[in-house]
Amino acid sequence: MTGRLVAVGNVVVDVTLLVPGLPAPGGDVLGRDGRVVVGGSAWNVMAAARRHGAAALYAGAHGTGPFGDLARQALRAAGIDVAHPATTGADTGFVVVATDGSGERTFLTCQGAEATLDAGALAAVRPDAGDVVYVSGYLLTAPVPASALPAWVDALPDSATVLVDPGPMAGDLPPGPLASLLRRADWWRCTVTEAAAVLGAAQPGAEAAAGSLARRTGRAGVLVTAGAADAGLALRGRDPVAVPVPRVDVIDTNAAGDTQAGVLAAGLLAGLPPLAAVRRATDAAAQAVTLRGSVVAPAVDGRDPPDAATVGAP
């Protein structure tokens, strides 16, 4: 591999549990198998990419406190470099993740130091030619990074490949910063629900959504997922196509999209043709939902490399 994955997103702590269903307002349910693990979009993406041999740099913020210490421990154990010192006066944020009996997950997020990433910190991150820069839309939900990220992304050299995932809050992202990401993205990866939020209208399937988004973004390609249904891929200058998704028994969908993004980034860094990289990433995401936890992307050779084992995973 000639480059590295530079992740601009969130590394947080997940408080996870299995529930029979979500409670009614004012109600309660008894959960089981509670865990405290490292998570967040950037962590999941980087961990998946590391399992496929990619070097990774975390370019987001992290805090001082027990959650920040846990996050840095996981990053070190996974062989992921860290661009910035810890932010004083704030701990890393956390997410309560409730996974129901169907494998679907619901998030409750409390932002922390990762939401303080500012222009000064971003200016210190200079991706090299051949790097893949992963940008999470979650950062646009916080005022400070939302004001700093667009200019930084716009200034990235064309030699860097920008991979954007708007995340499940795509419909709530500020229009101006979102437009900047749409304009610069080489690759855009999202779900059909997120595509509808960005486009302002639902599309008849992932393939159609990918084609519609490709008219607005994705200088190289657009990948849209639809759960167990086939994904849609629109490569620049070509008609959109369906990408088969393996049929599996779903246990936990948490971080399936992040797994896909990380393995896609690793494939691009390894020089795979786009379609081959997408197929590998889609297969990895399908395998990941058959296991509990977020850091479960299968390694490319079926084994976990020693420096990217299972820190933060069950």
Coordinates of C-alpha atoms in Angstrom, one line a residue:
M1 CA 0.0 0.0 0.0
T2 CA 1.3 3.4 -0.9
G3 CA -0.8 5.6 1.3
R4 CA -2.6 5.6 4.6
L5 CA -6.1 6.2 5.9
V6 CA -6.5 9.6 7.5
A7 CA -9.8 9.6 9.6
V8 CA -11.5 12.8 10.5
G9 CA -14.4 11.7 12.6
N10 CA -15.2 10.5 16.1
V11 CA -13.5 8.0 18.4
V12 CA -15.8 7.7 21.4
V13 CA -16.8 5.1 24.0
D14 CA -19.8 2.9 23.4
V15 CA -22.0 1.7 26.3
T16 CA -23.7 -1.2 24.6
L17 CA -26.5 -3.6 25.6
L18 CA -29.0 -6.0 24.1
V19 CA -32.7 -5.2 24.6
P20 CA -35.9 -6.9 23.6
G21 CA -37.2 -3.6 22.3
L22 CA -37.1 0.1 23.0
P23 CA -39.3 1.3 25.9
A24 CA -42.3 3.5 25.6
P25 CA -41.8 7.1 26.7
G26 CA -41.4 7.1 30.5
G27 CA -40.9 3.3 30.5
D28 CA -38.0 0.9 31.1
V29 CA -36.7 -2.3 29.7
L30 CA -34.2 -4.8 31.1
G31 CA -31.1 -5.1 29.0
R32 CA -28.5 -7.7 29.0
D33 CA -24.8 -8.3 28.0
G34 CA -23.8 -4.7 28.8
R35 CA -20.4 -3.7 27.7
V36 CA -18.2 -0.6 27.6
V37 CA -16.0 -0.6 24.5
V38 CA -14.3 1.9 22.2
G39 CA -16.5 2.9 19.2
G40 CA -17.4 5.8 17.0
S41 CA -17.4 6.1 13.3
A42 CA -13.7 6.9 12.9
W43 CA -12.6 4.1 15.3
N44 CA -14.7 1.5 13.5
V45 CA -13.5 2.6 10.0
M46 CA -9.9 2.6 11.0
A47 CA -10.1 -0.7 12.8
A48 CA -11.6 -2.3 9.8
A49 CA -9.0 -0.8 7.5
R50 CA -6.2 -2.0 9.8
R51 CA -7.5 -5.5 9.6
H52 CA -7.0 -5.3 5.8
G53 CA -3.5 -4.0 6.1
A54 CA -3.9 -0.2 5.8
A55 CA -1.9 2.2 7.9
A56 CA -4.2 4.7 9.7
L57 CA -4.0 8.1 11.4
Y58 CA -6.7 9.4 13.7
A59 CA -7.0 13.2 12.9
G60 CA -9.9 13.9 15.3
A61 CA -9.9 15.2 18.8
H62 CA -9.8 13.2 22.0
G63 CA -10.2 14.2 25.7
T64 CA -8.6 13.8 29.1
G65 CA -10.4 11.5 31.4
P66 CA -11.3 7.8 31.7
F67 CA -13.0 7.6 28.3
G68 CA -10.1 9.5 26.6
D69 CA -7.6 7.1 28.2
L70 CA -9.6 4.1 27.0
A71 CA -9.8 5.5 23.5
R72 CA -6.0 6.1 23.3
Q73 CA -5.3 2.6 24.7
A74 CA -7.4 1.1 21.9
L75 CA -5.7 3.3 19.2
R76 CA -2.3 2.3 20.4
A77 CA -3.1 -1.4 20.5
A78 CA -4.5 -1.3 17.0
G79 CA -1.4 0.4 15.6
I80 CA -3.2 3.6 14.8
D81 CA -1.3 6.9 14.9
V82 CA -2.8 9.9 16.6
A83 CA -2.4 13.4 15.1
H84 CA -3.2 15.6 18.2
P85 CA -2.5 15.7 21.9
A86 CA -5.4 15.2 24.3
T87 CA -7.8 18.2 24.7
T88 CA -7.6 19.5 28.2
G89 CA -10.8 20.2 30.2
A90 CA -13.1 17.7 28.4
D91 CA -13.3 13.9 28.3
T92 CA -14.0 11.9 25.2
G93 CA -17.8 11.5 24.5
F94 CA -19.8 8.4 24.8
V95 CA -22.8 6.7 23.0
V96 CA -25.4 4.4 24.5
V97 CA -26.1 1.7 21.9
A98 CA -29.2 -0.4 22.3
T99 CA -29.5 -3.4 20.0
D100 CA -32.9 -5.0 19.7
G101 CA -34.0 -8.5 18.9
S102 CA -33.8 -7.9 15.1
G103 CA -30.2 -6.7 15.3
E104 CA -31.2 -3.1 14.7
R105 CA -29.4 -0.5 16.9
T106 CA -30.5 2.8 18.4
F107 CA -28.0 5.5 19.5
L108 CA -28.1 8.1 22.3
T109 CA -25.0 10.3 21.9
C110 CA -23.3 12.6 24.4
Q111 CA -20.6 14.6 22.6
G112 CA -17.3 15.3 24.3
A113 CA -13.8 16.5 23.3
E114 CA -14.2 15.0 19.8
A115 CA -16.7 17.8 19.1
T116 CA -14.1 20.5 19.7
L117 CA -11.9 19.8 16.6
D118 CA -11.1 23.3 15.3
A119 CA -9.4 24.9 12.3
G120 CA -6.0 25.1 14.1
A121 CA -6.0 21.3 14.7
L122 CA -7.1 20.5 11.2
A123 CA -4.4 22.8 9.7
A124 CA -1.8 20.6 11.3
V125 CA -3.1 17.6 9.4
R126 CA -1.6 17.5 5.9
P127 CA -2.6 14.3 4.0
D128 CA 0.0 13.0 1.6
A129 CA -0.5 12.1 -2.1
G130 CA -2.1 8.7 -2.2
D131 CA -3.8 9.0 1.2
V132 CA -7.5 8.2 1.6
V133 CA -9.2 10.8 3.8
Y134 CA -12.3 9.6 5.6
V135 CA -14.7 12.3 6.7
S136 CA -17.6 11.6 9.0
G137 CA -20.8 13.7 8.8
Y138 CA -21.1 13.4 12.6
L139 CA -18.5 16.2 12.9
L140 CA -21.0 18.6 11.2
T141 CA -23.4 18.1 14.1
A142 CA -21.1 20.2 16.4
P143 CA -20.7 23.9 15.7
V144 CA -16.8 24.1 16.0
P145 CA -15.9 21.4 13.5
A146 CA -18.8 22.3 11.3
S147 CA -17.3 25.7 10.9
A148 CA -13.8 24.5 10.3
L149 CA -14.1 21.3 8.3
P150 CA -15.5 22.6 4.9
A151 CA -12.5 24.9 4.2
W152 CA -10.0 22.2 5.2
V153 CA -11.7 19.6 3.0
D154 CA -11.9 22.1 0.1
A155 CA -8.2 22.7 0.4
L156 CA -7.2 19.0 0.2
P157 CA -5.0 18.2 -2.8
D158 CA -6.6 16.3 -5.7
S159 CA -4.0 13.6 -5.0
A160 CA -5.8 12.7 -1.8
T161 CA -9.0 10.5 -2.1
V162 CA -11.8 11.9 0.0
L163 CA -14.3 9.3 1.3
V164 CA -17.4 10.8 2.9
D165 CA -20.0 9.1 5.0
P166 CA -22.8 11.5 6.1
G167 CA -24.0 9.2 8.9
P168 CA -27.6 8.6 10.2
M169 CA -28.1 12.3 11.0
A170 CA -27.7 13.3 7.4
G171 CA -31.0 15.1 7.3
D172 CA -30.0 17.3 10.2
L173 CA -26.6 18.5 8.8
P174 CA -26.2 22.2 8.0
P175 CA -26.7 22.8 4.3
G176 CA -23.5 24.8 3.7
P177 CA -21.0 22.4 5.2
L178 CA -22.8 19.5 3.6
A179 CA -22.6 21.1 0.2
S180 CA -18.8 21.4 0.7
L181 CA -18.5 17.7 1.4
L182 CA -20.7 16.9 -1.6
R183 CA -18.6 19.0 -3.9
R184 CA -15.2 17.6 -2.8
A185 CA -16.0 13.9 -2.2
D186 CA -14.3 11.4 -4.4
W187 CA -16.3 8.6 -2.8
W188 CA -19.7 9.0 -1.1
R189 CA -21.0 6.1 1.0
C190 CA -24.4 6.1 2.7
T191 CA -27.6 4.2 3.3
V192 CA -30.8 4.6 1.2
T193 CA -32.4 6.5 4.1
E194 CA -29.4 8.9 4.3
A195 CA -29.5 9.3 0.5
A196 CA -33.1 10.3 0.7
A197 CA -32.3 12.9 3.4
V198 CA -29.5 14.4 1.2
L199 CA -31.5 14.3 -2.0
G200 CA -34.7 15.5 -0.4
A201 CA -36.7 12.6 -1.8
A202 CA -36.7 8.8 -1.5
Q203 CA -35.5 6.8 -4.5
P204 CA -36.8 3.4 -5.7
G205 CA -33.9 1.4 -4.3
A206 CA -30.2 1.7 -3.7
E207 CA -29.2 1.6 -7.4
A208 CA -31.4 4.5 -8.3
A209 CA -30.3 6.4 -5.2
A210 CA -26.6 5.9 -6.2
G211 CA -27.3 7.2 -9.7
S212 CA -29.1 10.3 -8.3
L213 CA -26.4 11.1 -5.8
A214 CA -23.7 10.6 -8.5
R215 CA -25.1 13.7 -10.3
R216 CA -24.3 15.7 -7.2
T217 CA -21.2 14.1 -5.7
G218 CA -18.7 11.2 -5.9
R219 CA -16.0 12.3 -8.3
A220 CA -15.0 8.6 -8.4
G221 CA -18.1 6.8 -7.1
V222 CA -21.1 6.6 -4.9
L223 CA -22.1 3.6 -2.9
V224 CA -25.5 3.3 -1.3
T225 CA -26.6 0.4 0.9
A226 CA -30.1 -0.9 1.7
G227 CA -29.7 -3.4 4.5
A228 CA -30.0 -7.0 3.3
A229 CA -31.0 -5.8 -0.2
D230 CA -28.5 -5.3 -2.9
A231 CA -26.4 -2.2 -2.7
G232 CA -26.1 0.4 -5.5
L233 CA -22.9 1.6 -7.0
A234 CA -22.5 4.5 -9.4
L235 CA -19.0 4.9 -10.8
R236 CA -18.2 8.1 -12.6
G237 CA -19.2 8.0 -16.2
R238 CA -21.0 4.7 -15.9
D239 CA -24.6 3.6 -15.3
P240 CA -25.4 2.6 -11.7
V241 CA -25.3 -1.2 -11.0
A242 CA -26.5 -3.4 -8.2
V243 CA -23.9 -5.0 -5.9
P244 CA -25.0 -8.3 -4.4
V245 CA -25.1 -8.5 -0.6
P246 CA -24.5 -11.9 0.9
R247 CA -27.5 -13.3 2.7
V248 CA -26.6 -13.9 6.3
D249 CA -28.2 -14.3 9.8
V250 CA -28.2 -10.8 11.3
I251 CA -27.0 -10.6 15.0
D252 CA -25.9 -7.0 15.3
T253 CA -25.9 -4.2 12.6
N254 CA -23.8 -1.8 14.7
A255 CA -20.9 -0.4 12.6
A256 CA -21.8 -2.4 9.5
G257 CA -21.5 0.7 7.4
D258 CA -18.3 1.7 9.1
T259 CA -16.9 -1.7 8.3
Q260 CA -17.8 -1.2 4.7
A261 CA -16.2 2.2 4.6
G262 CA -13.0 1.0 6.2
V263 CA -12.5 -2.0 4.0
L264 CA -13.4 0.1 1.0
A265 CA -10.6 2.5 2.0
A266 CA -8.2 -0.3 2.5
G267 CA -9.0 -1.7 -0.9
L268 CA -8.5 1.6 -2.6
L269 CA -5.2 2.0 -0.8
A270 CA -4.1 -1.4 -2.0
G271 CA -4.8 -0.5 -5.6
L272 CA -7.8 -2.7 -6.1
P273 CA -10.1 -1.7 -9.0
P274 CA -13.1 0.2 -7.6
L275 CA -15.7 -2.5 -8.2
A276 CA -13.4 -5.1 -6.6
A277 CA -12.9 -2.9 -3.6
V278 CA -16.6 -2.3 -3.2
R279 CA -17.4 -6.0 -3.5
R280 CA -14.8 -6.9 -0.8
A281 CA -16.1 -4.1 1.5
T282 CA -19.7 -5.2 1.0
D283 CA -18.8 -8.8 1.8
A284 CA -17.0 -7.7 4.9
A285 CA -19.9 -5.7 6.1
A286 CA -22.2 -8.7 5.6
Q287 CA -19.9 -10.9 7.6
A288 CA -19.7 -8.2 10.4
V289 CA -23.4 -8.2 11.1
T290 CA -23.3 -11.9 12.0
L291 CA -21.2 -11.1 15.1
R292 CA -21.8 -9.0 18.2
G293 CA -19.8 -5.8 18.5
S294 CA -18.5 -3.1 16.2
V295 CA -14.8 -4.1 15.6
V296 CA -15.5 -7.4 14.0
A297 CA -14.5 -6.8 10.3
P298 CA -12.9 -10.0 9.0
A299 CA -9.2 -9.7 8.1
V300 CA -8.4 -10.1 4.4
D301 CA -6.7 -13.5 5.0
G302 CA -9.3 -14.6 7.5
R303 CA -7.0 -13.9 10.5
D304 CA -6.5 -10.9 12.7
P305 CA -3.1 -9.3 12.5
P306 CA -1.5 -9.0 16.0
D307 CA -1.5 -5.2 16.0
A308 CA -5.2 -4.9 15.2
A309 CA -6.6 -7.6 17.3
T310 CA -9.8 -6.9 19.2
V311 CA -9.3 -3.9 21.5
G312 CA -12.7 -2.5 22.1
A313 CA -14.4 -5.6 20.7
P314 CA -16.2 -8.2 22.6

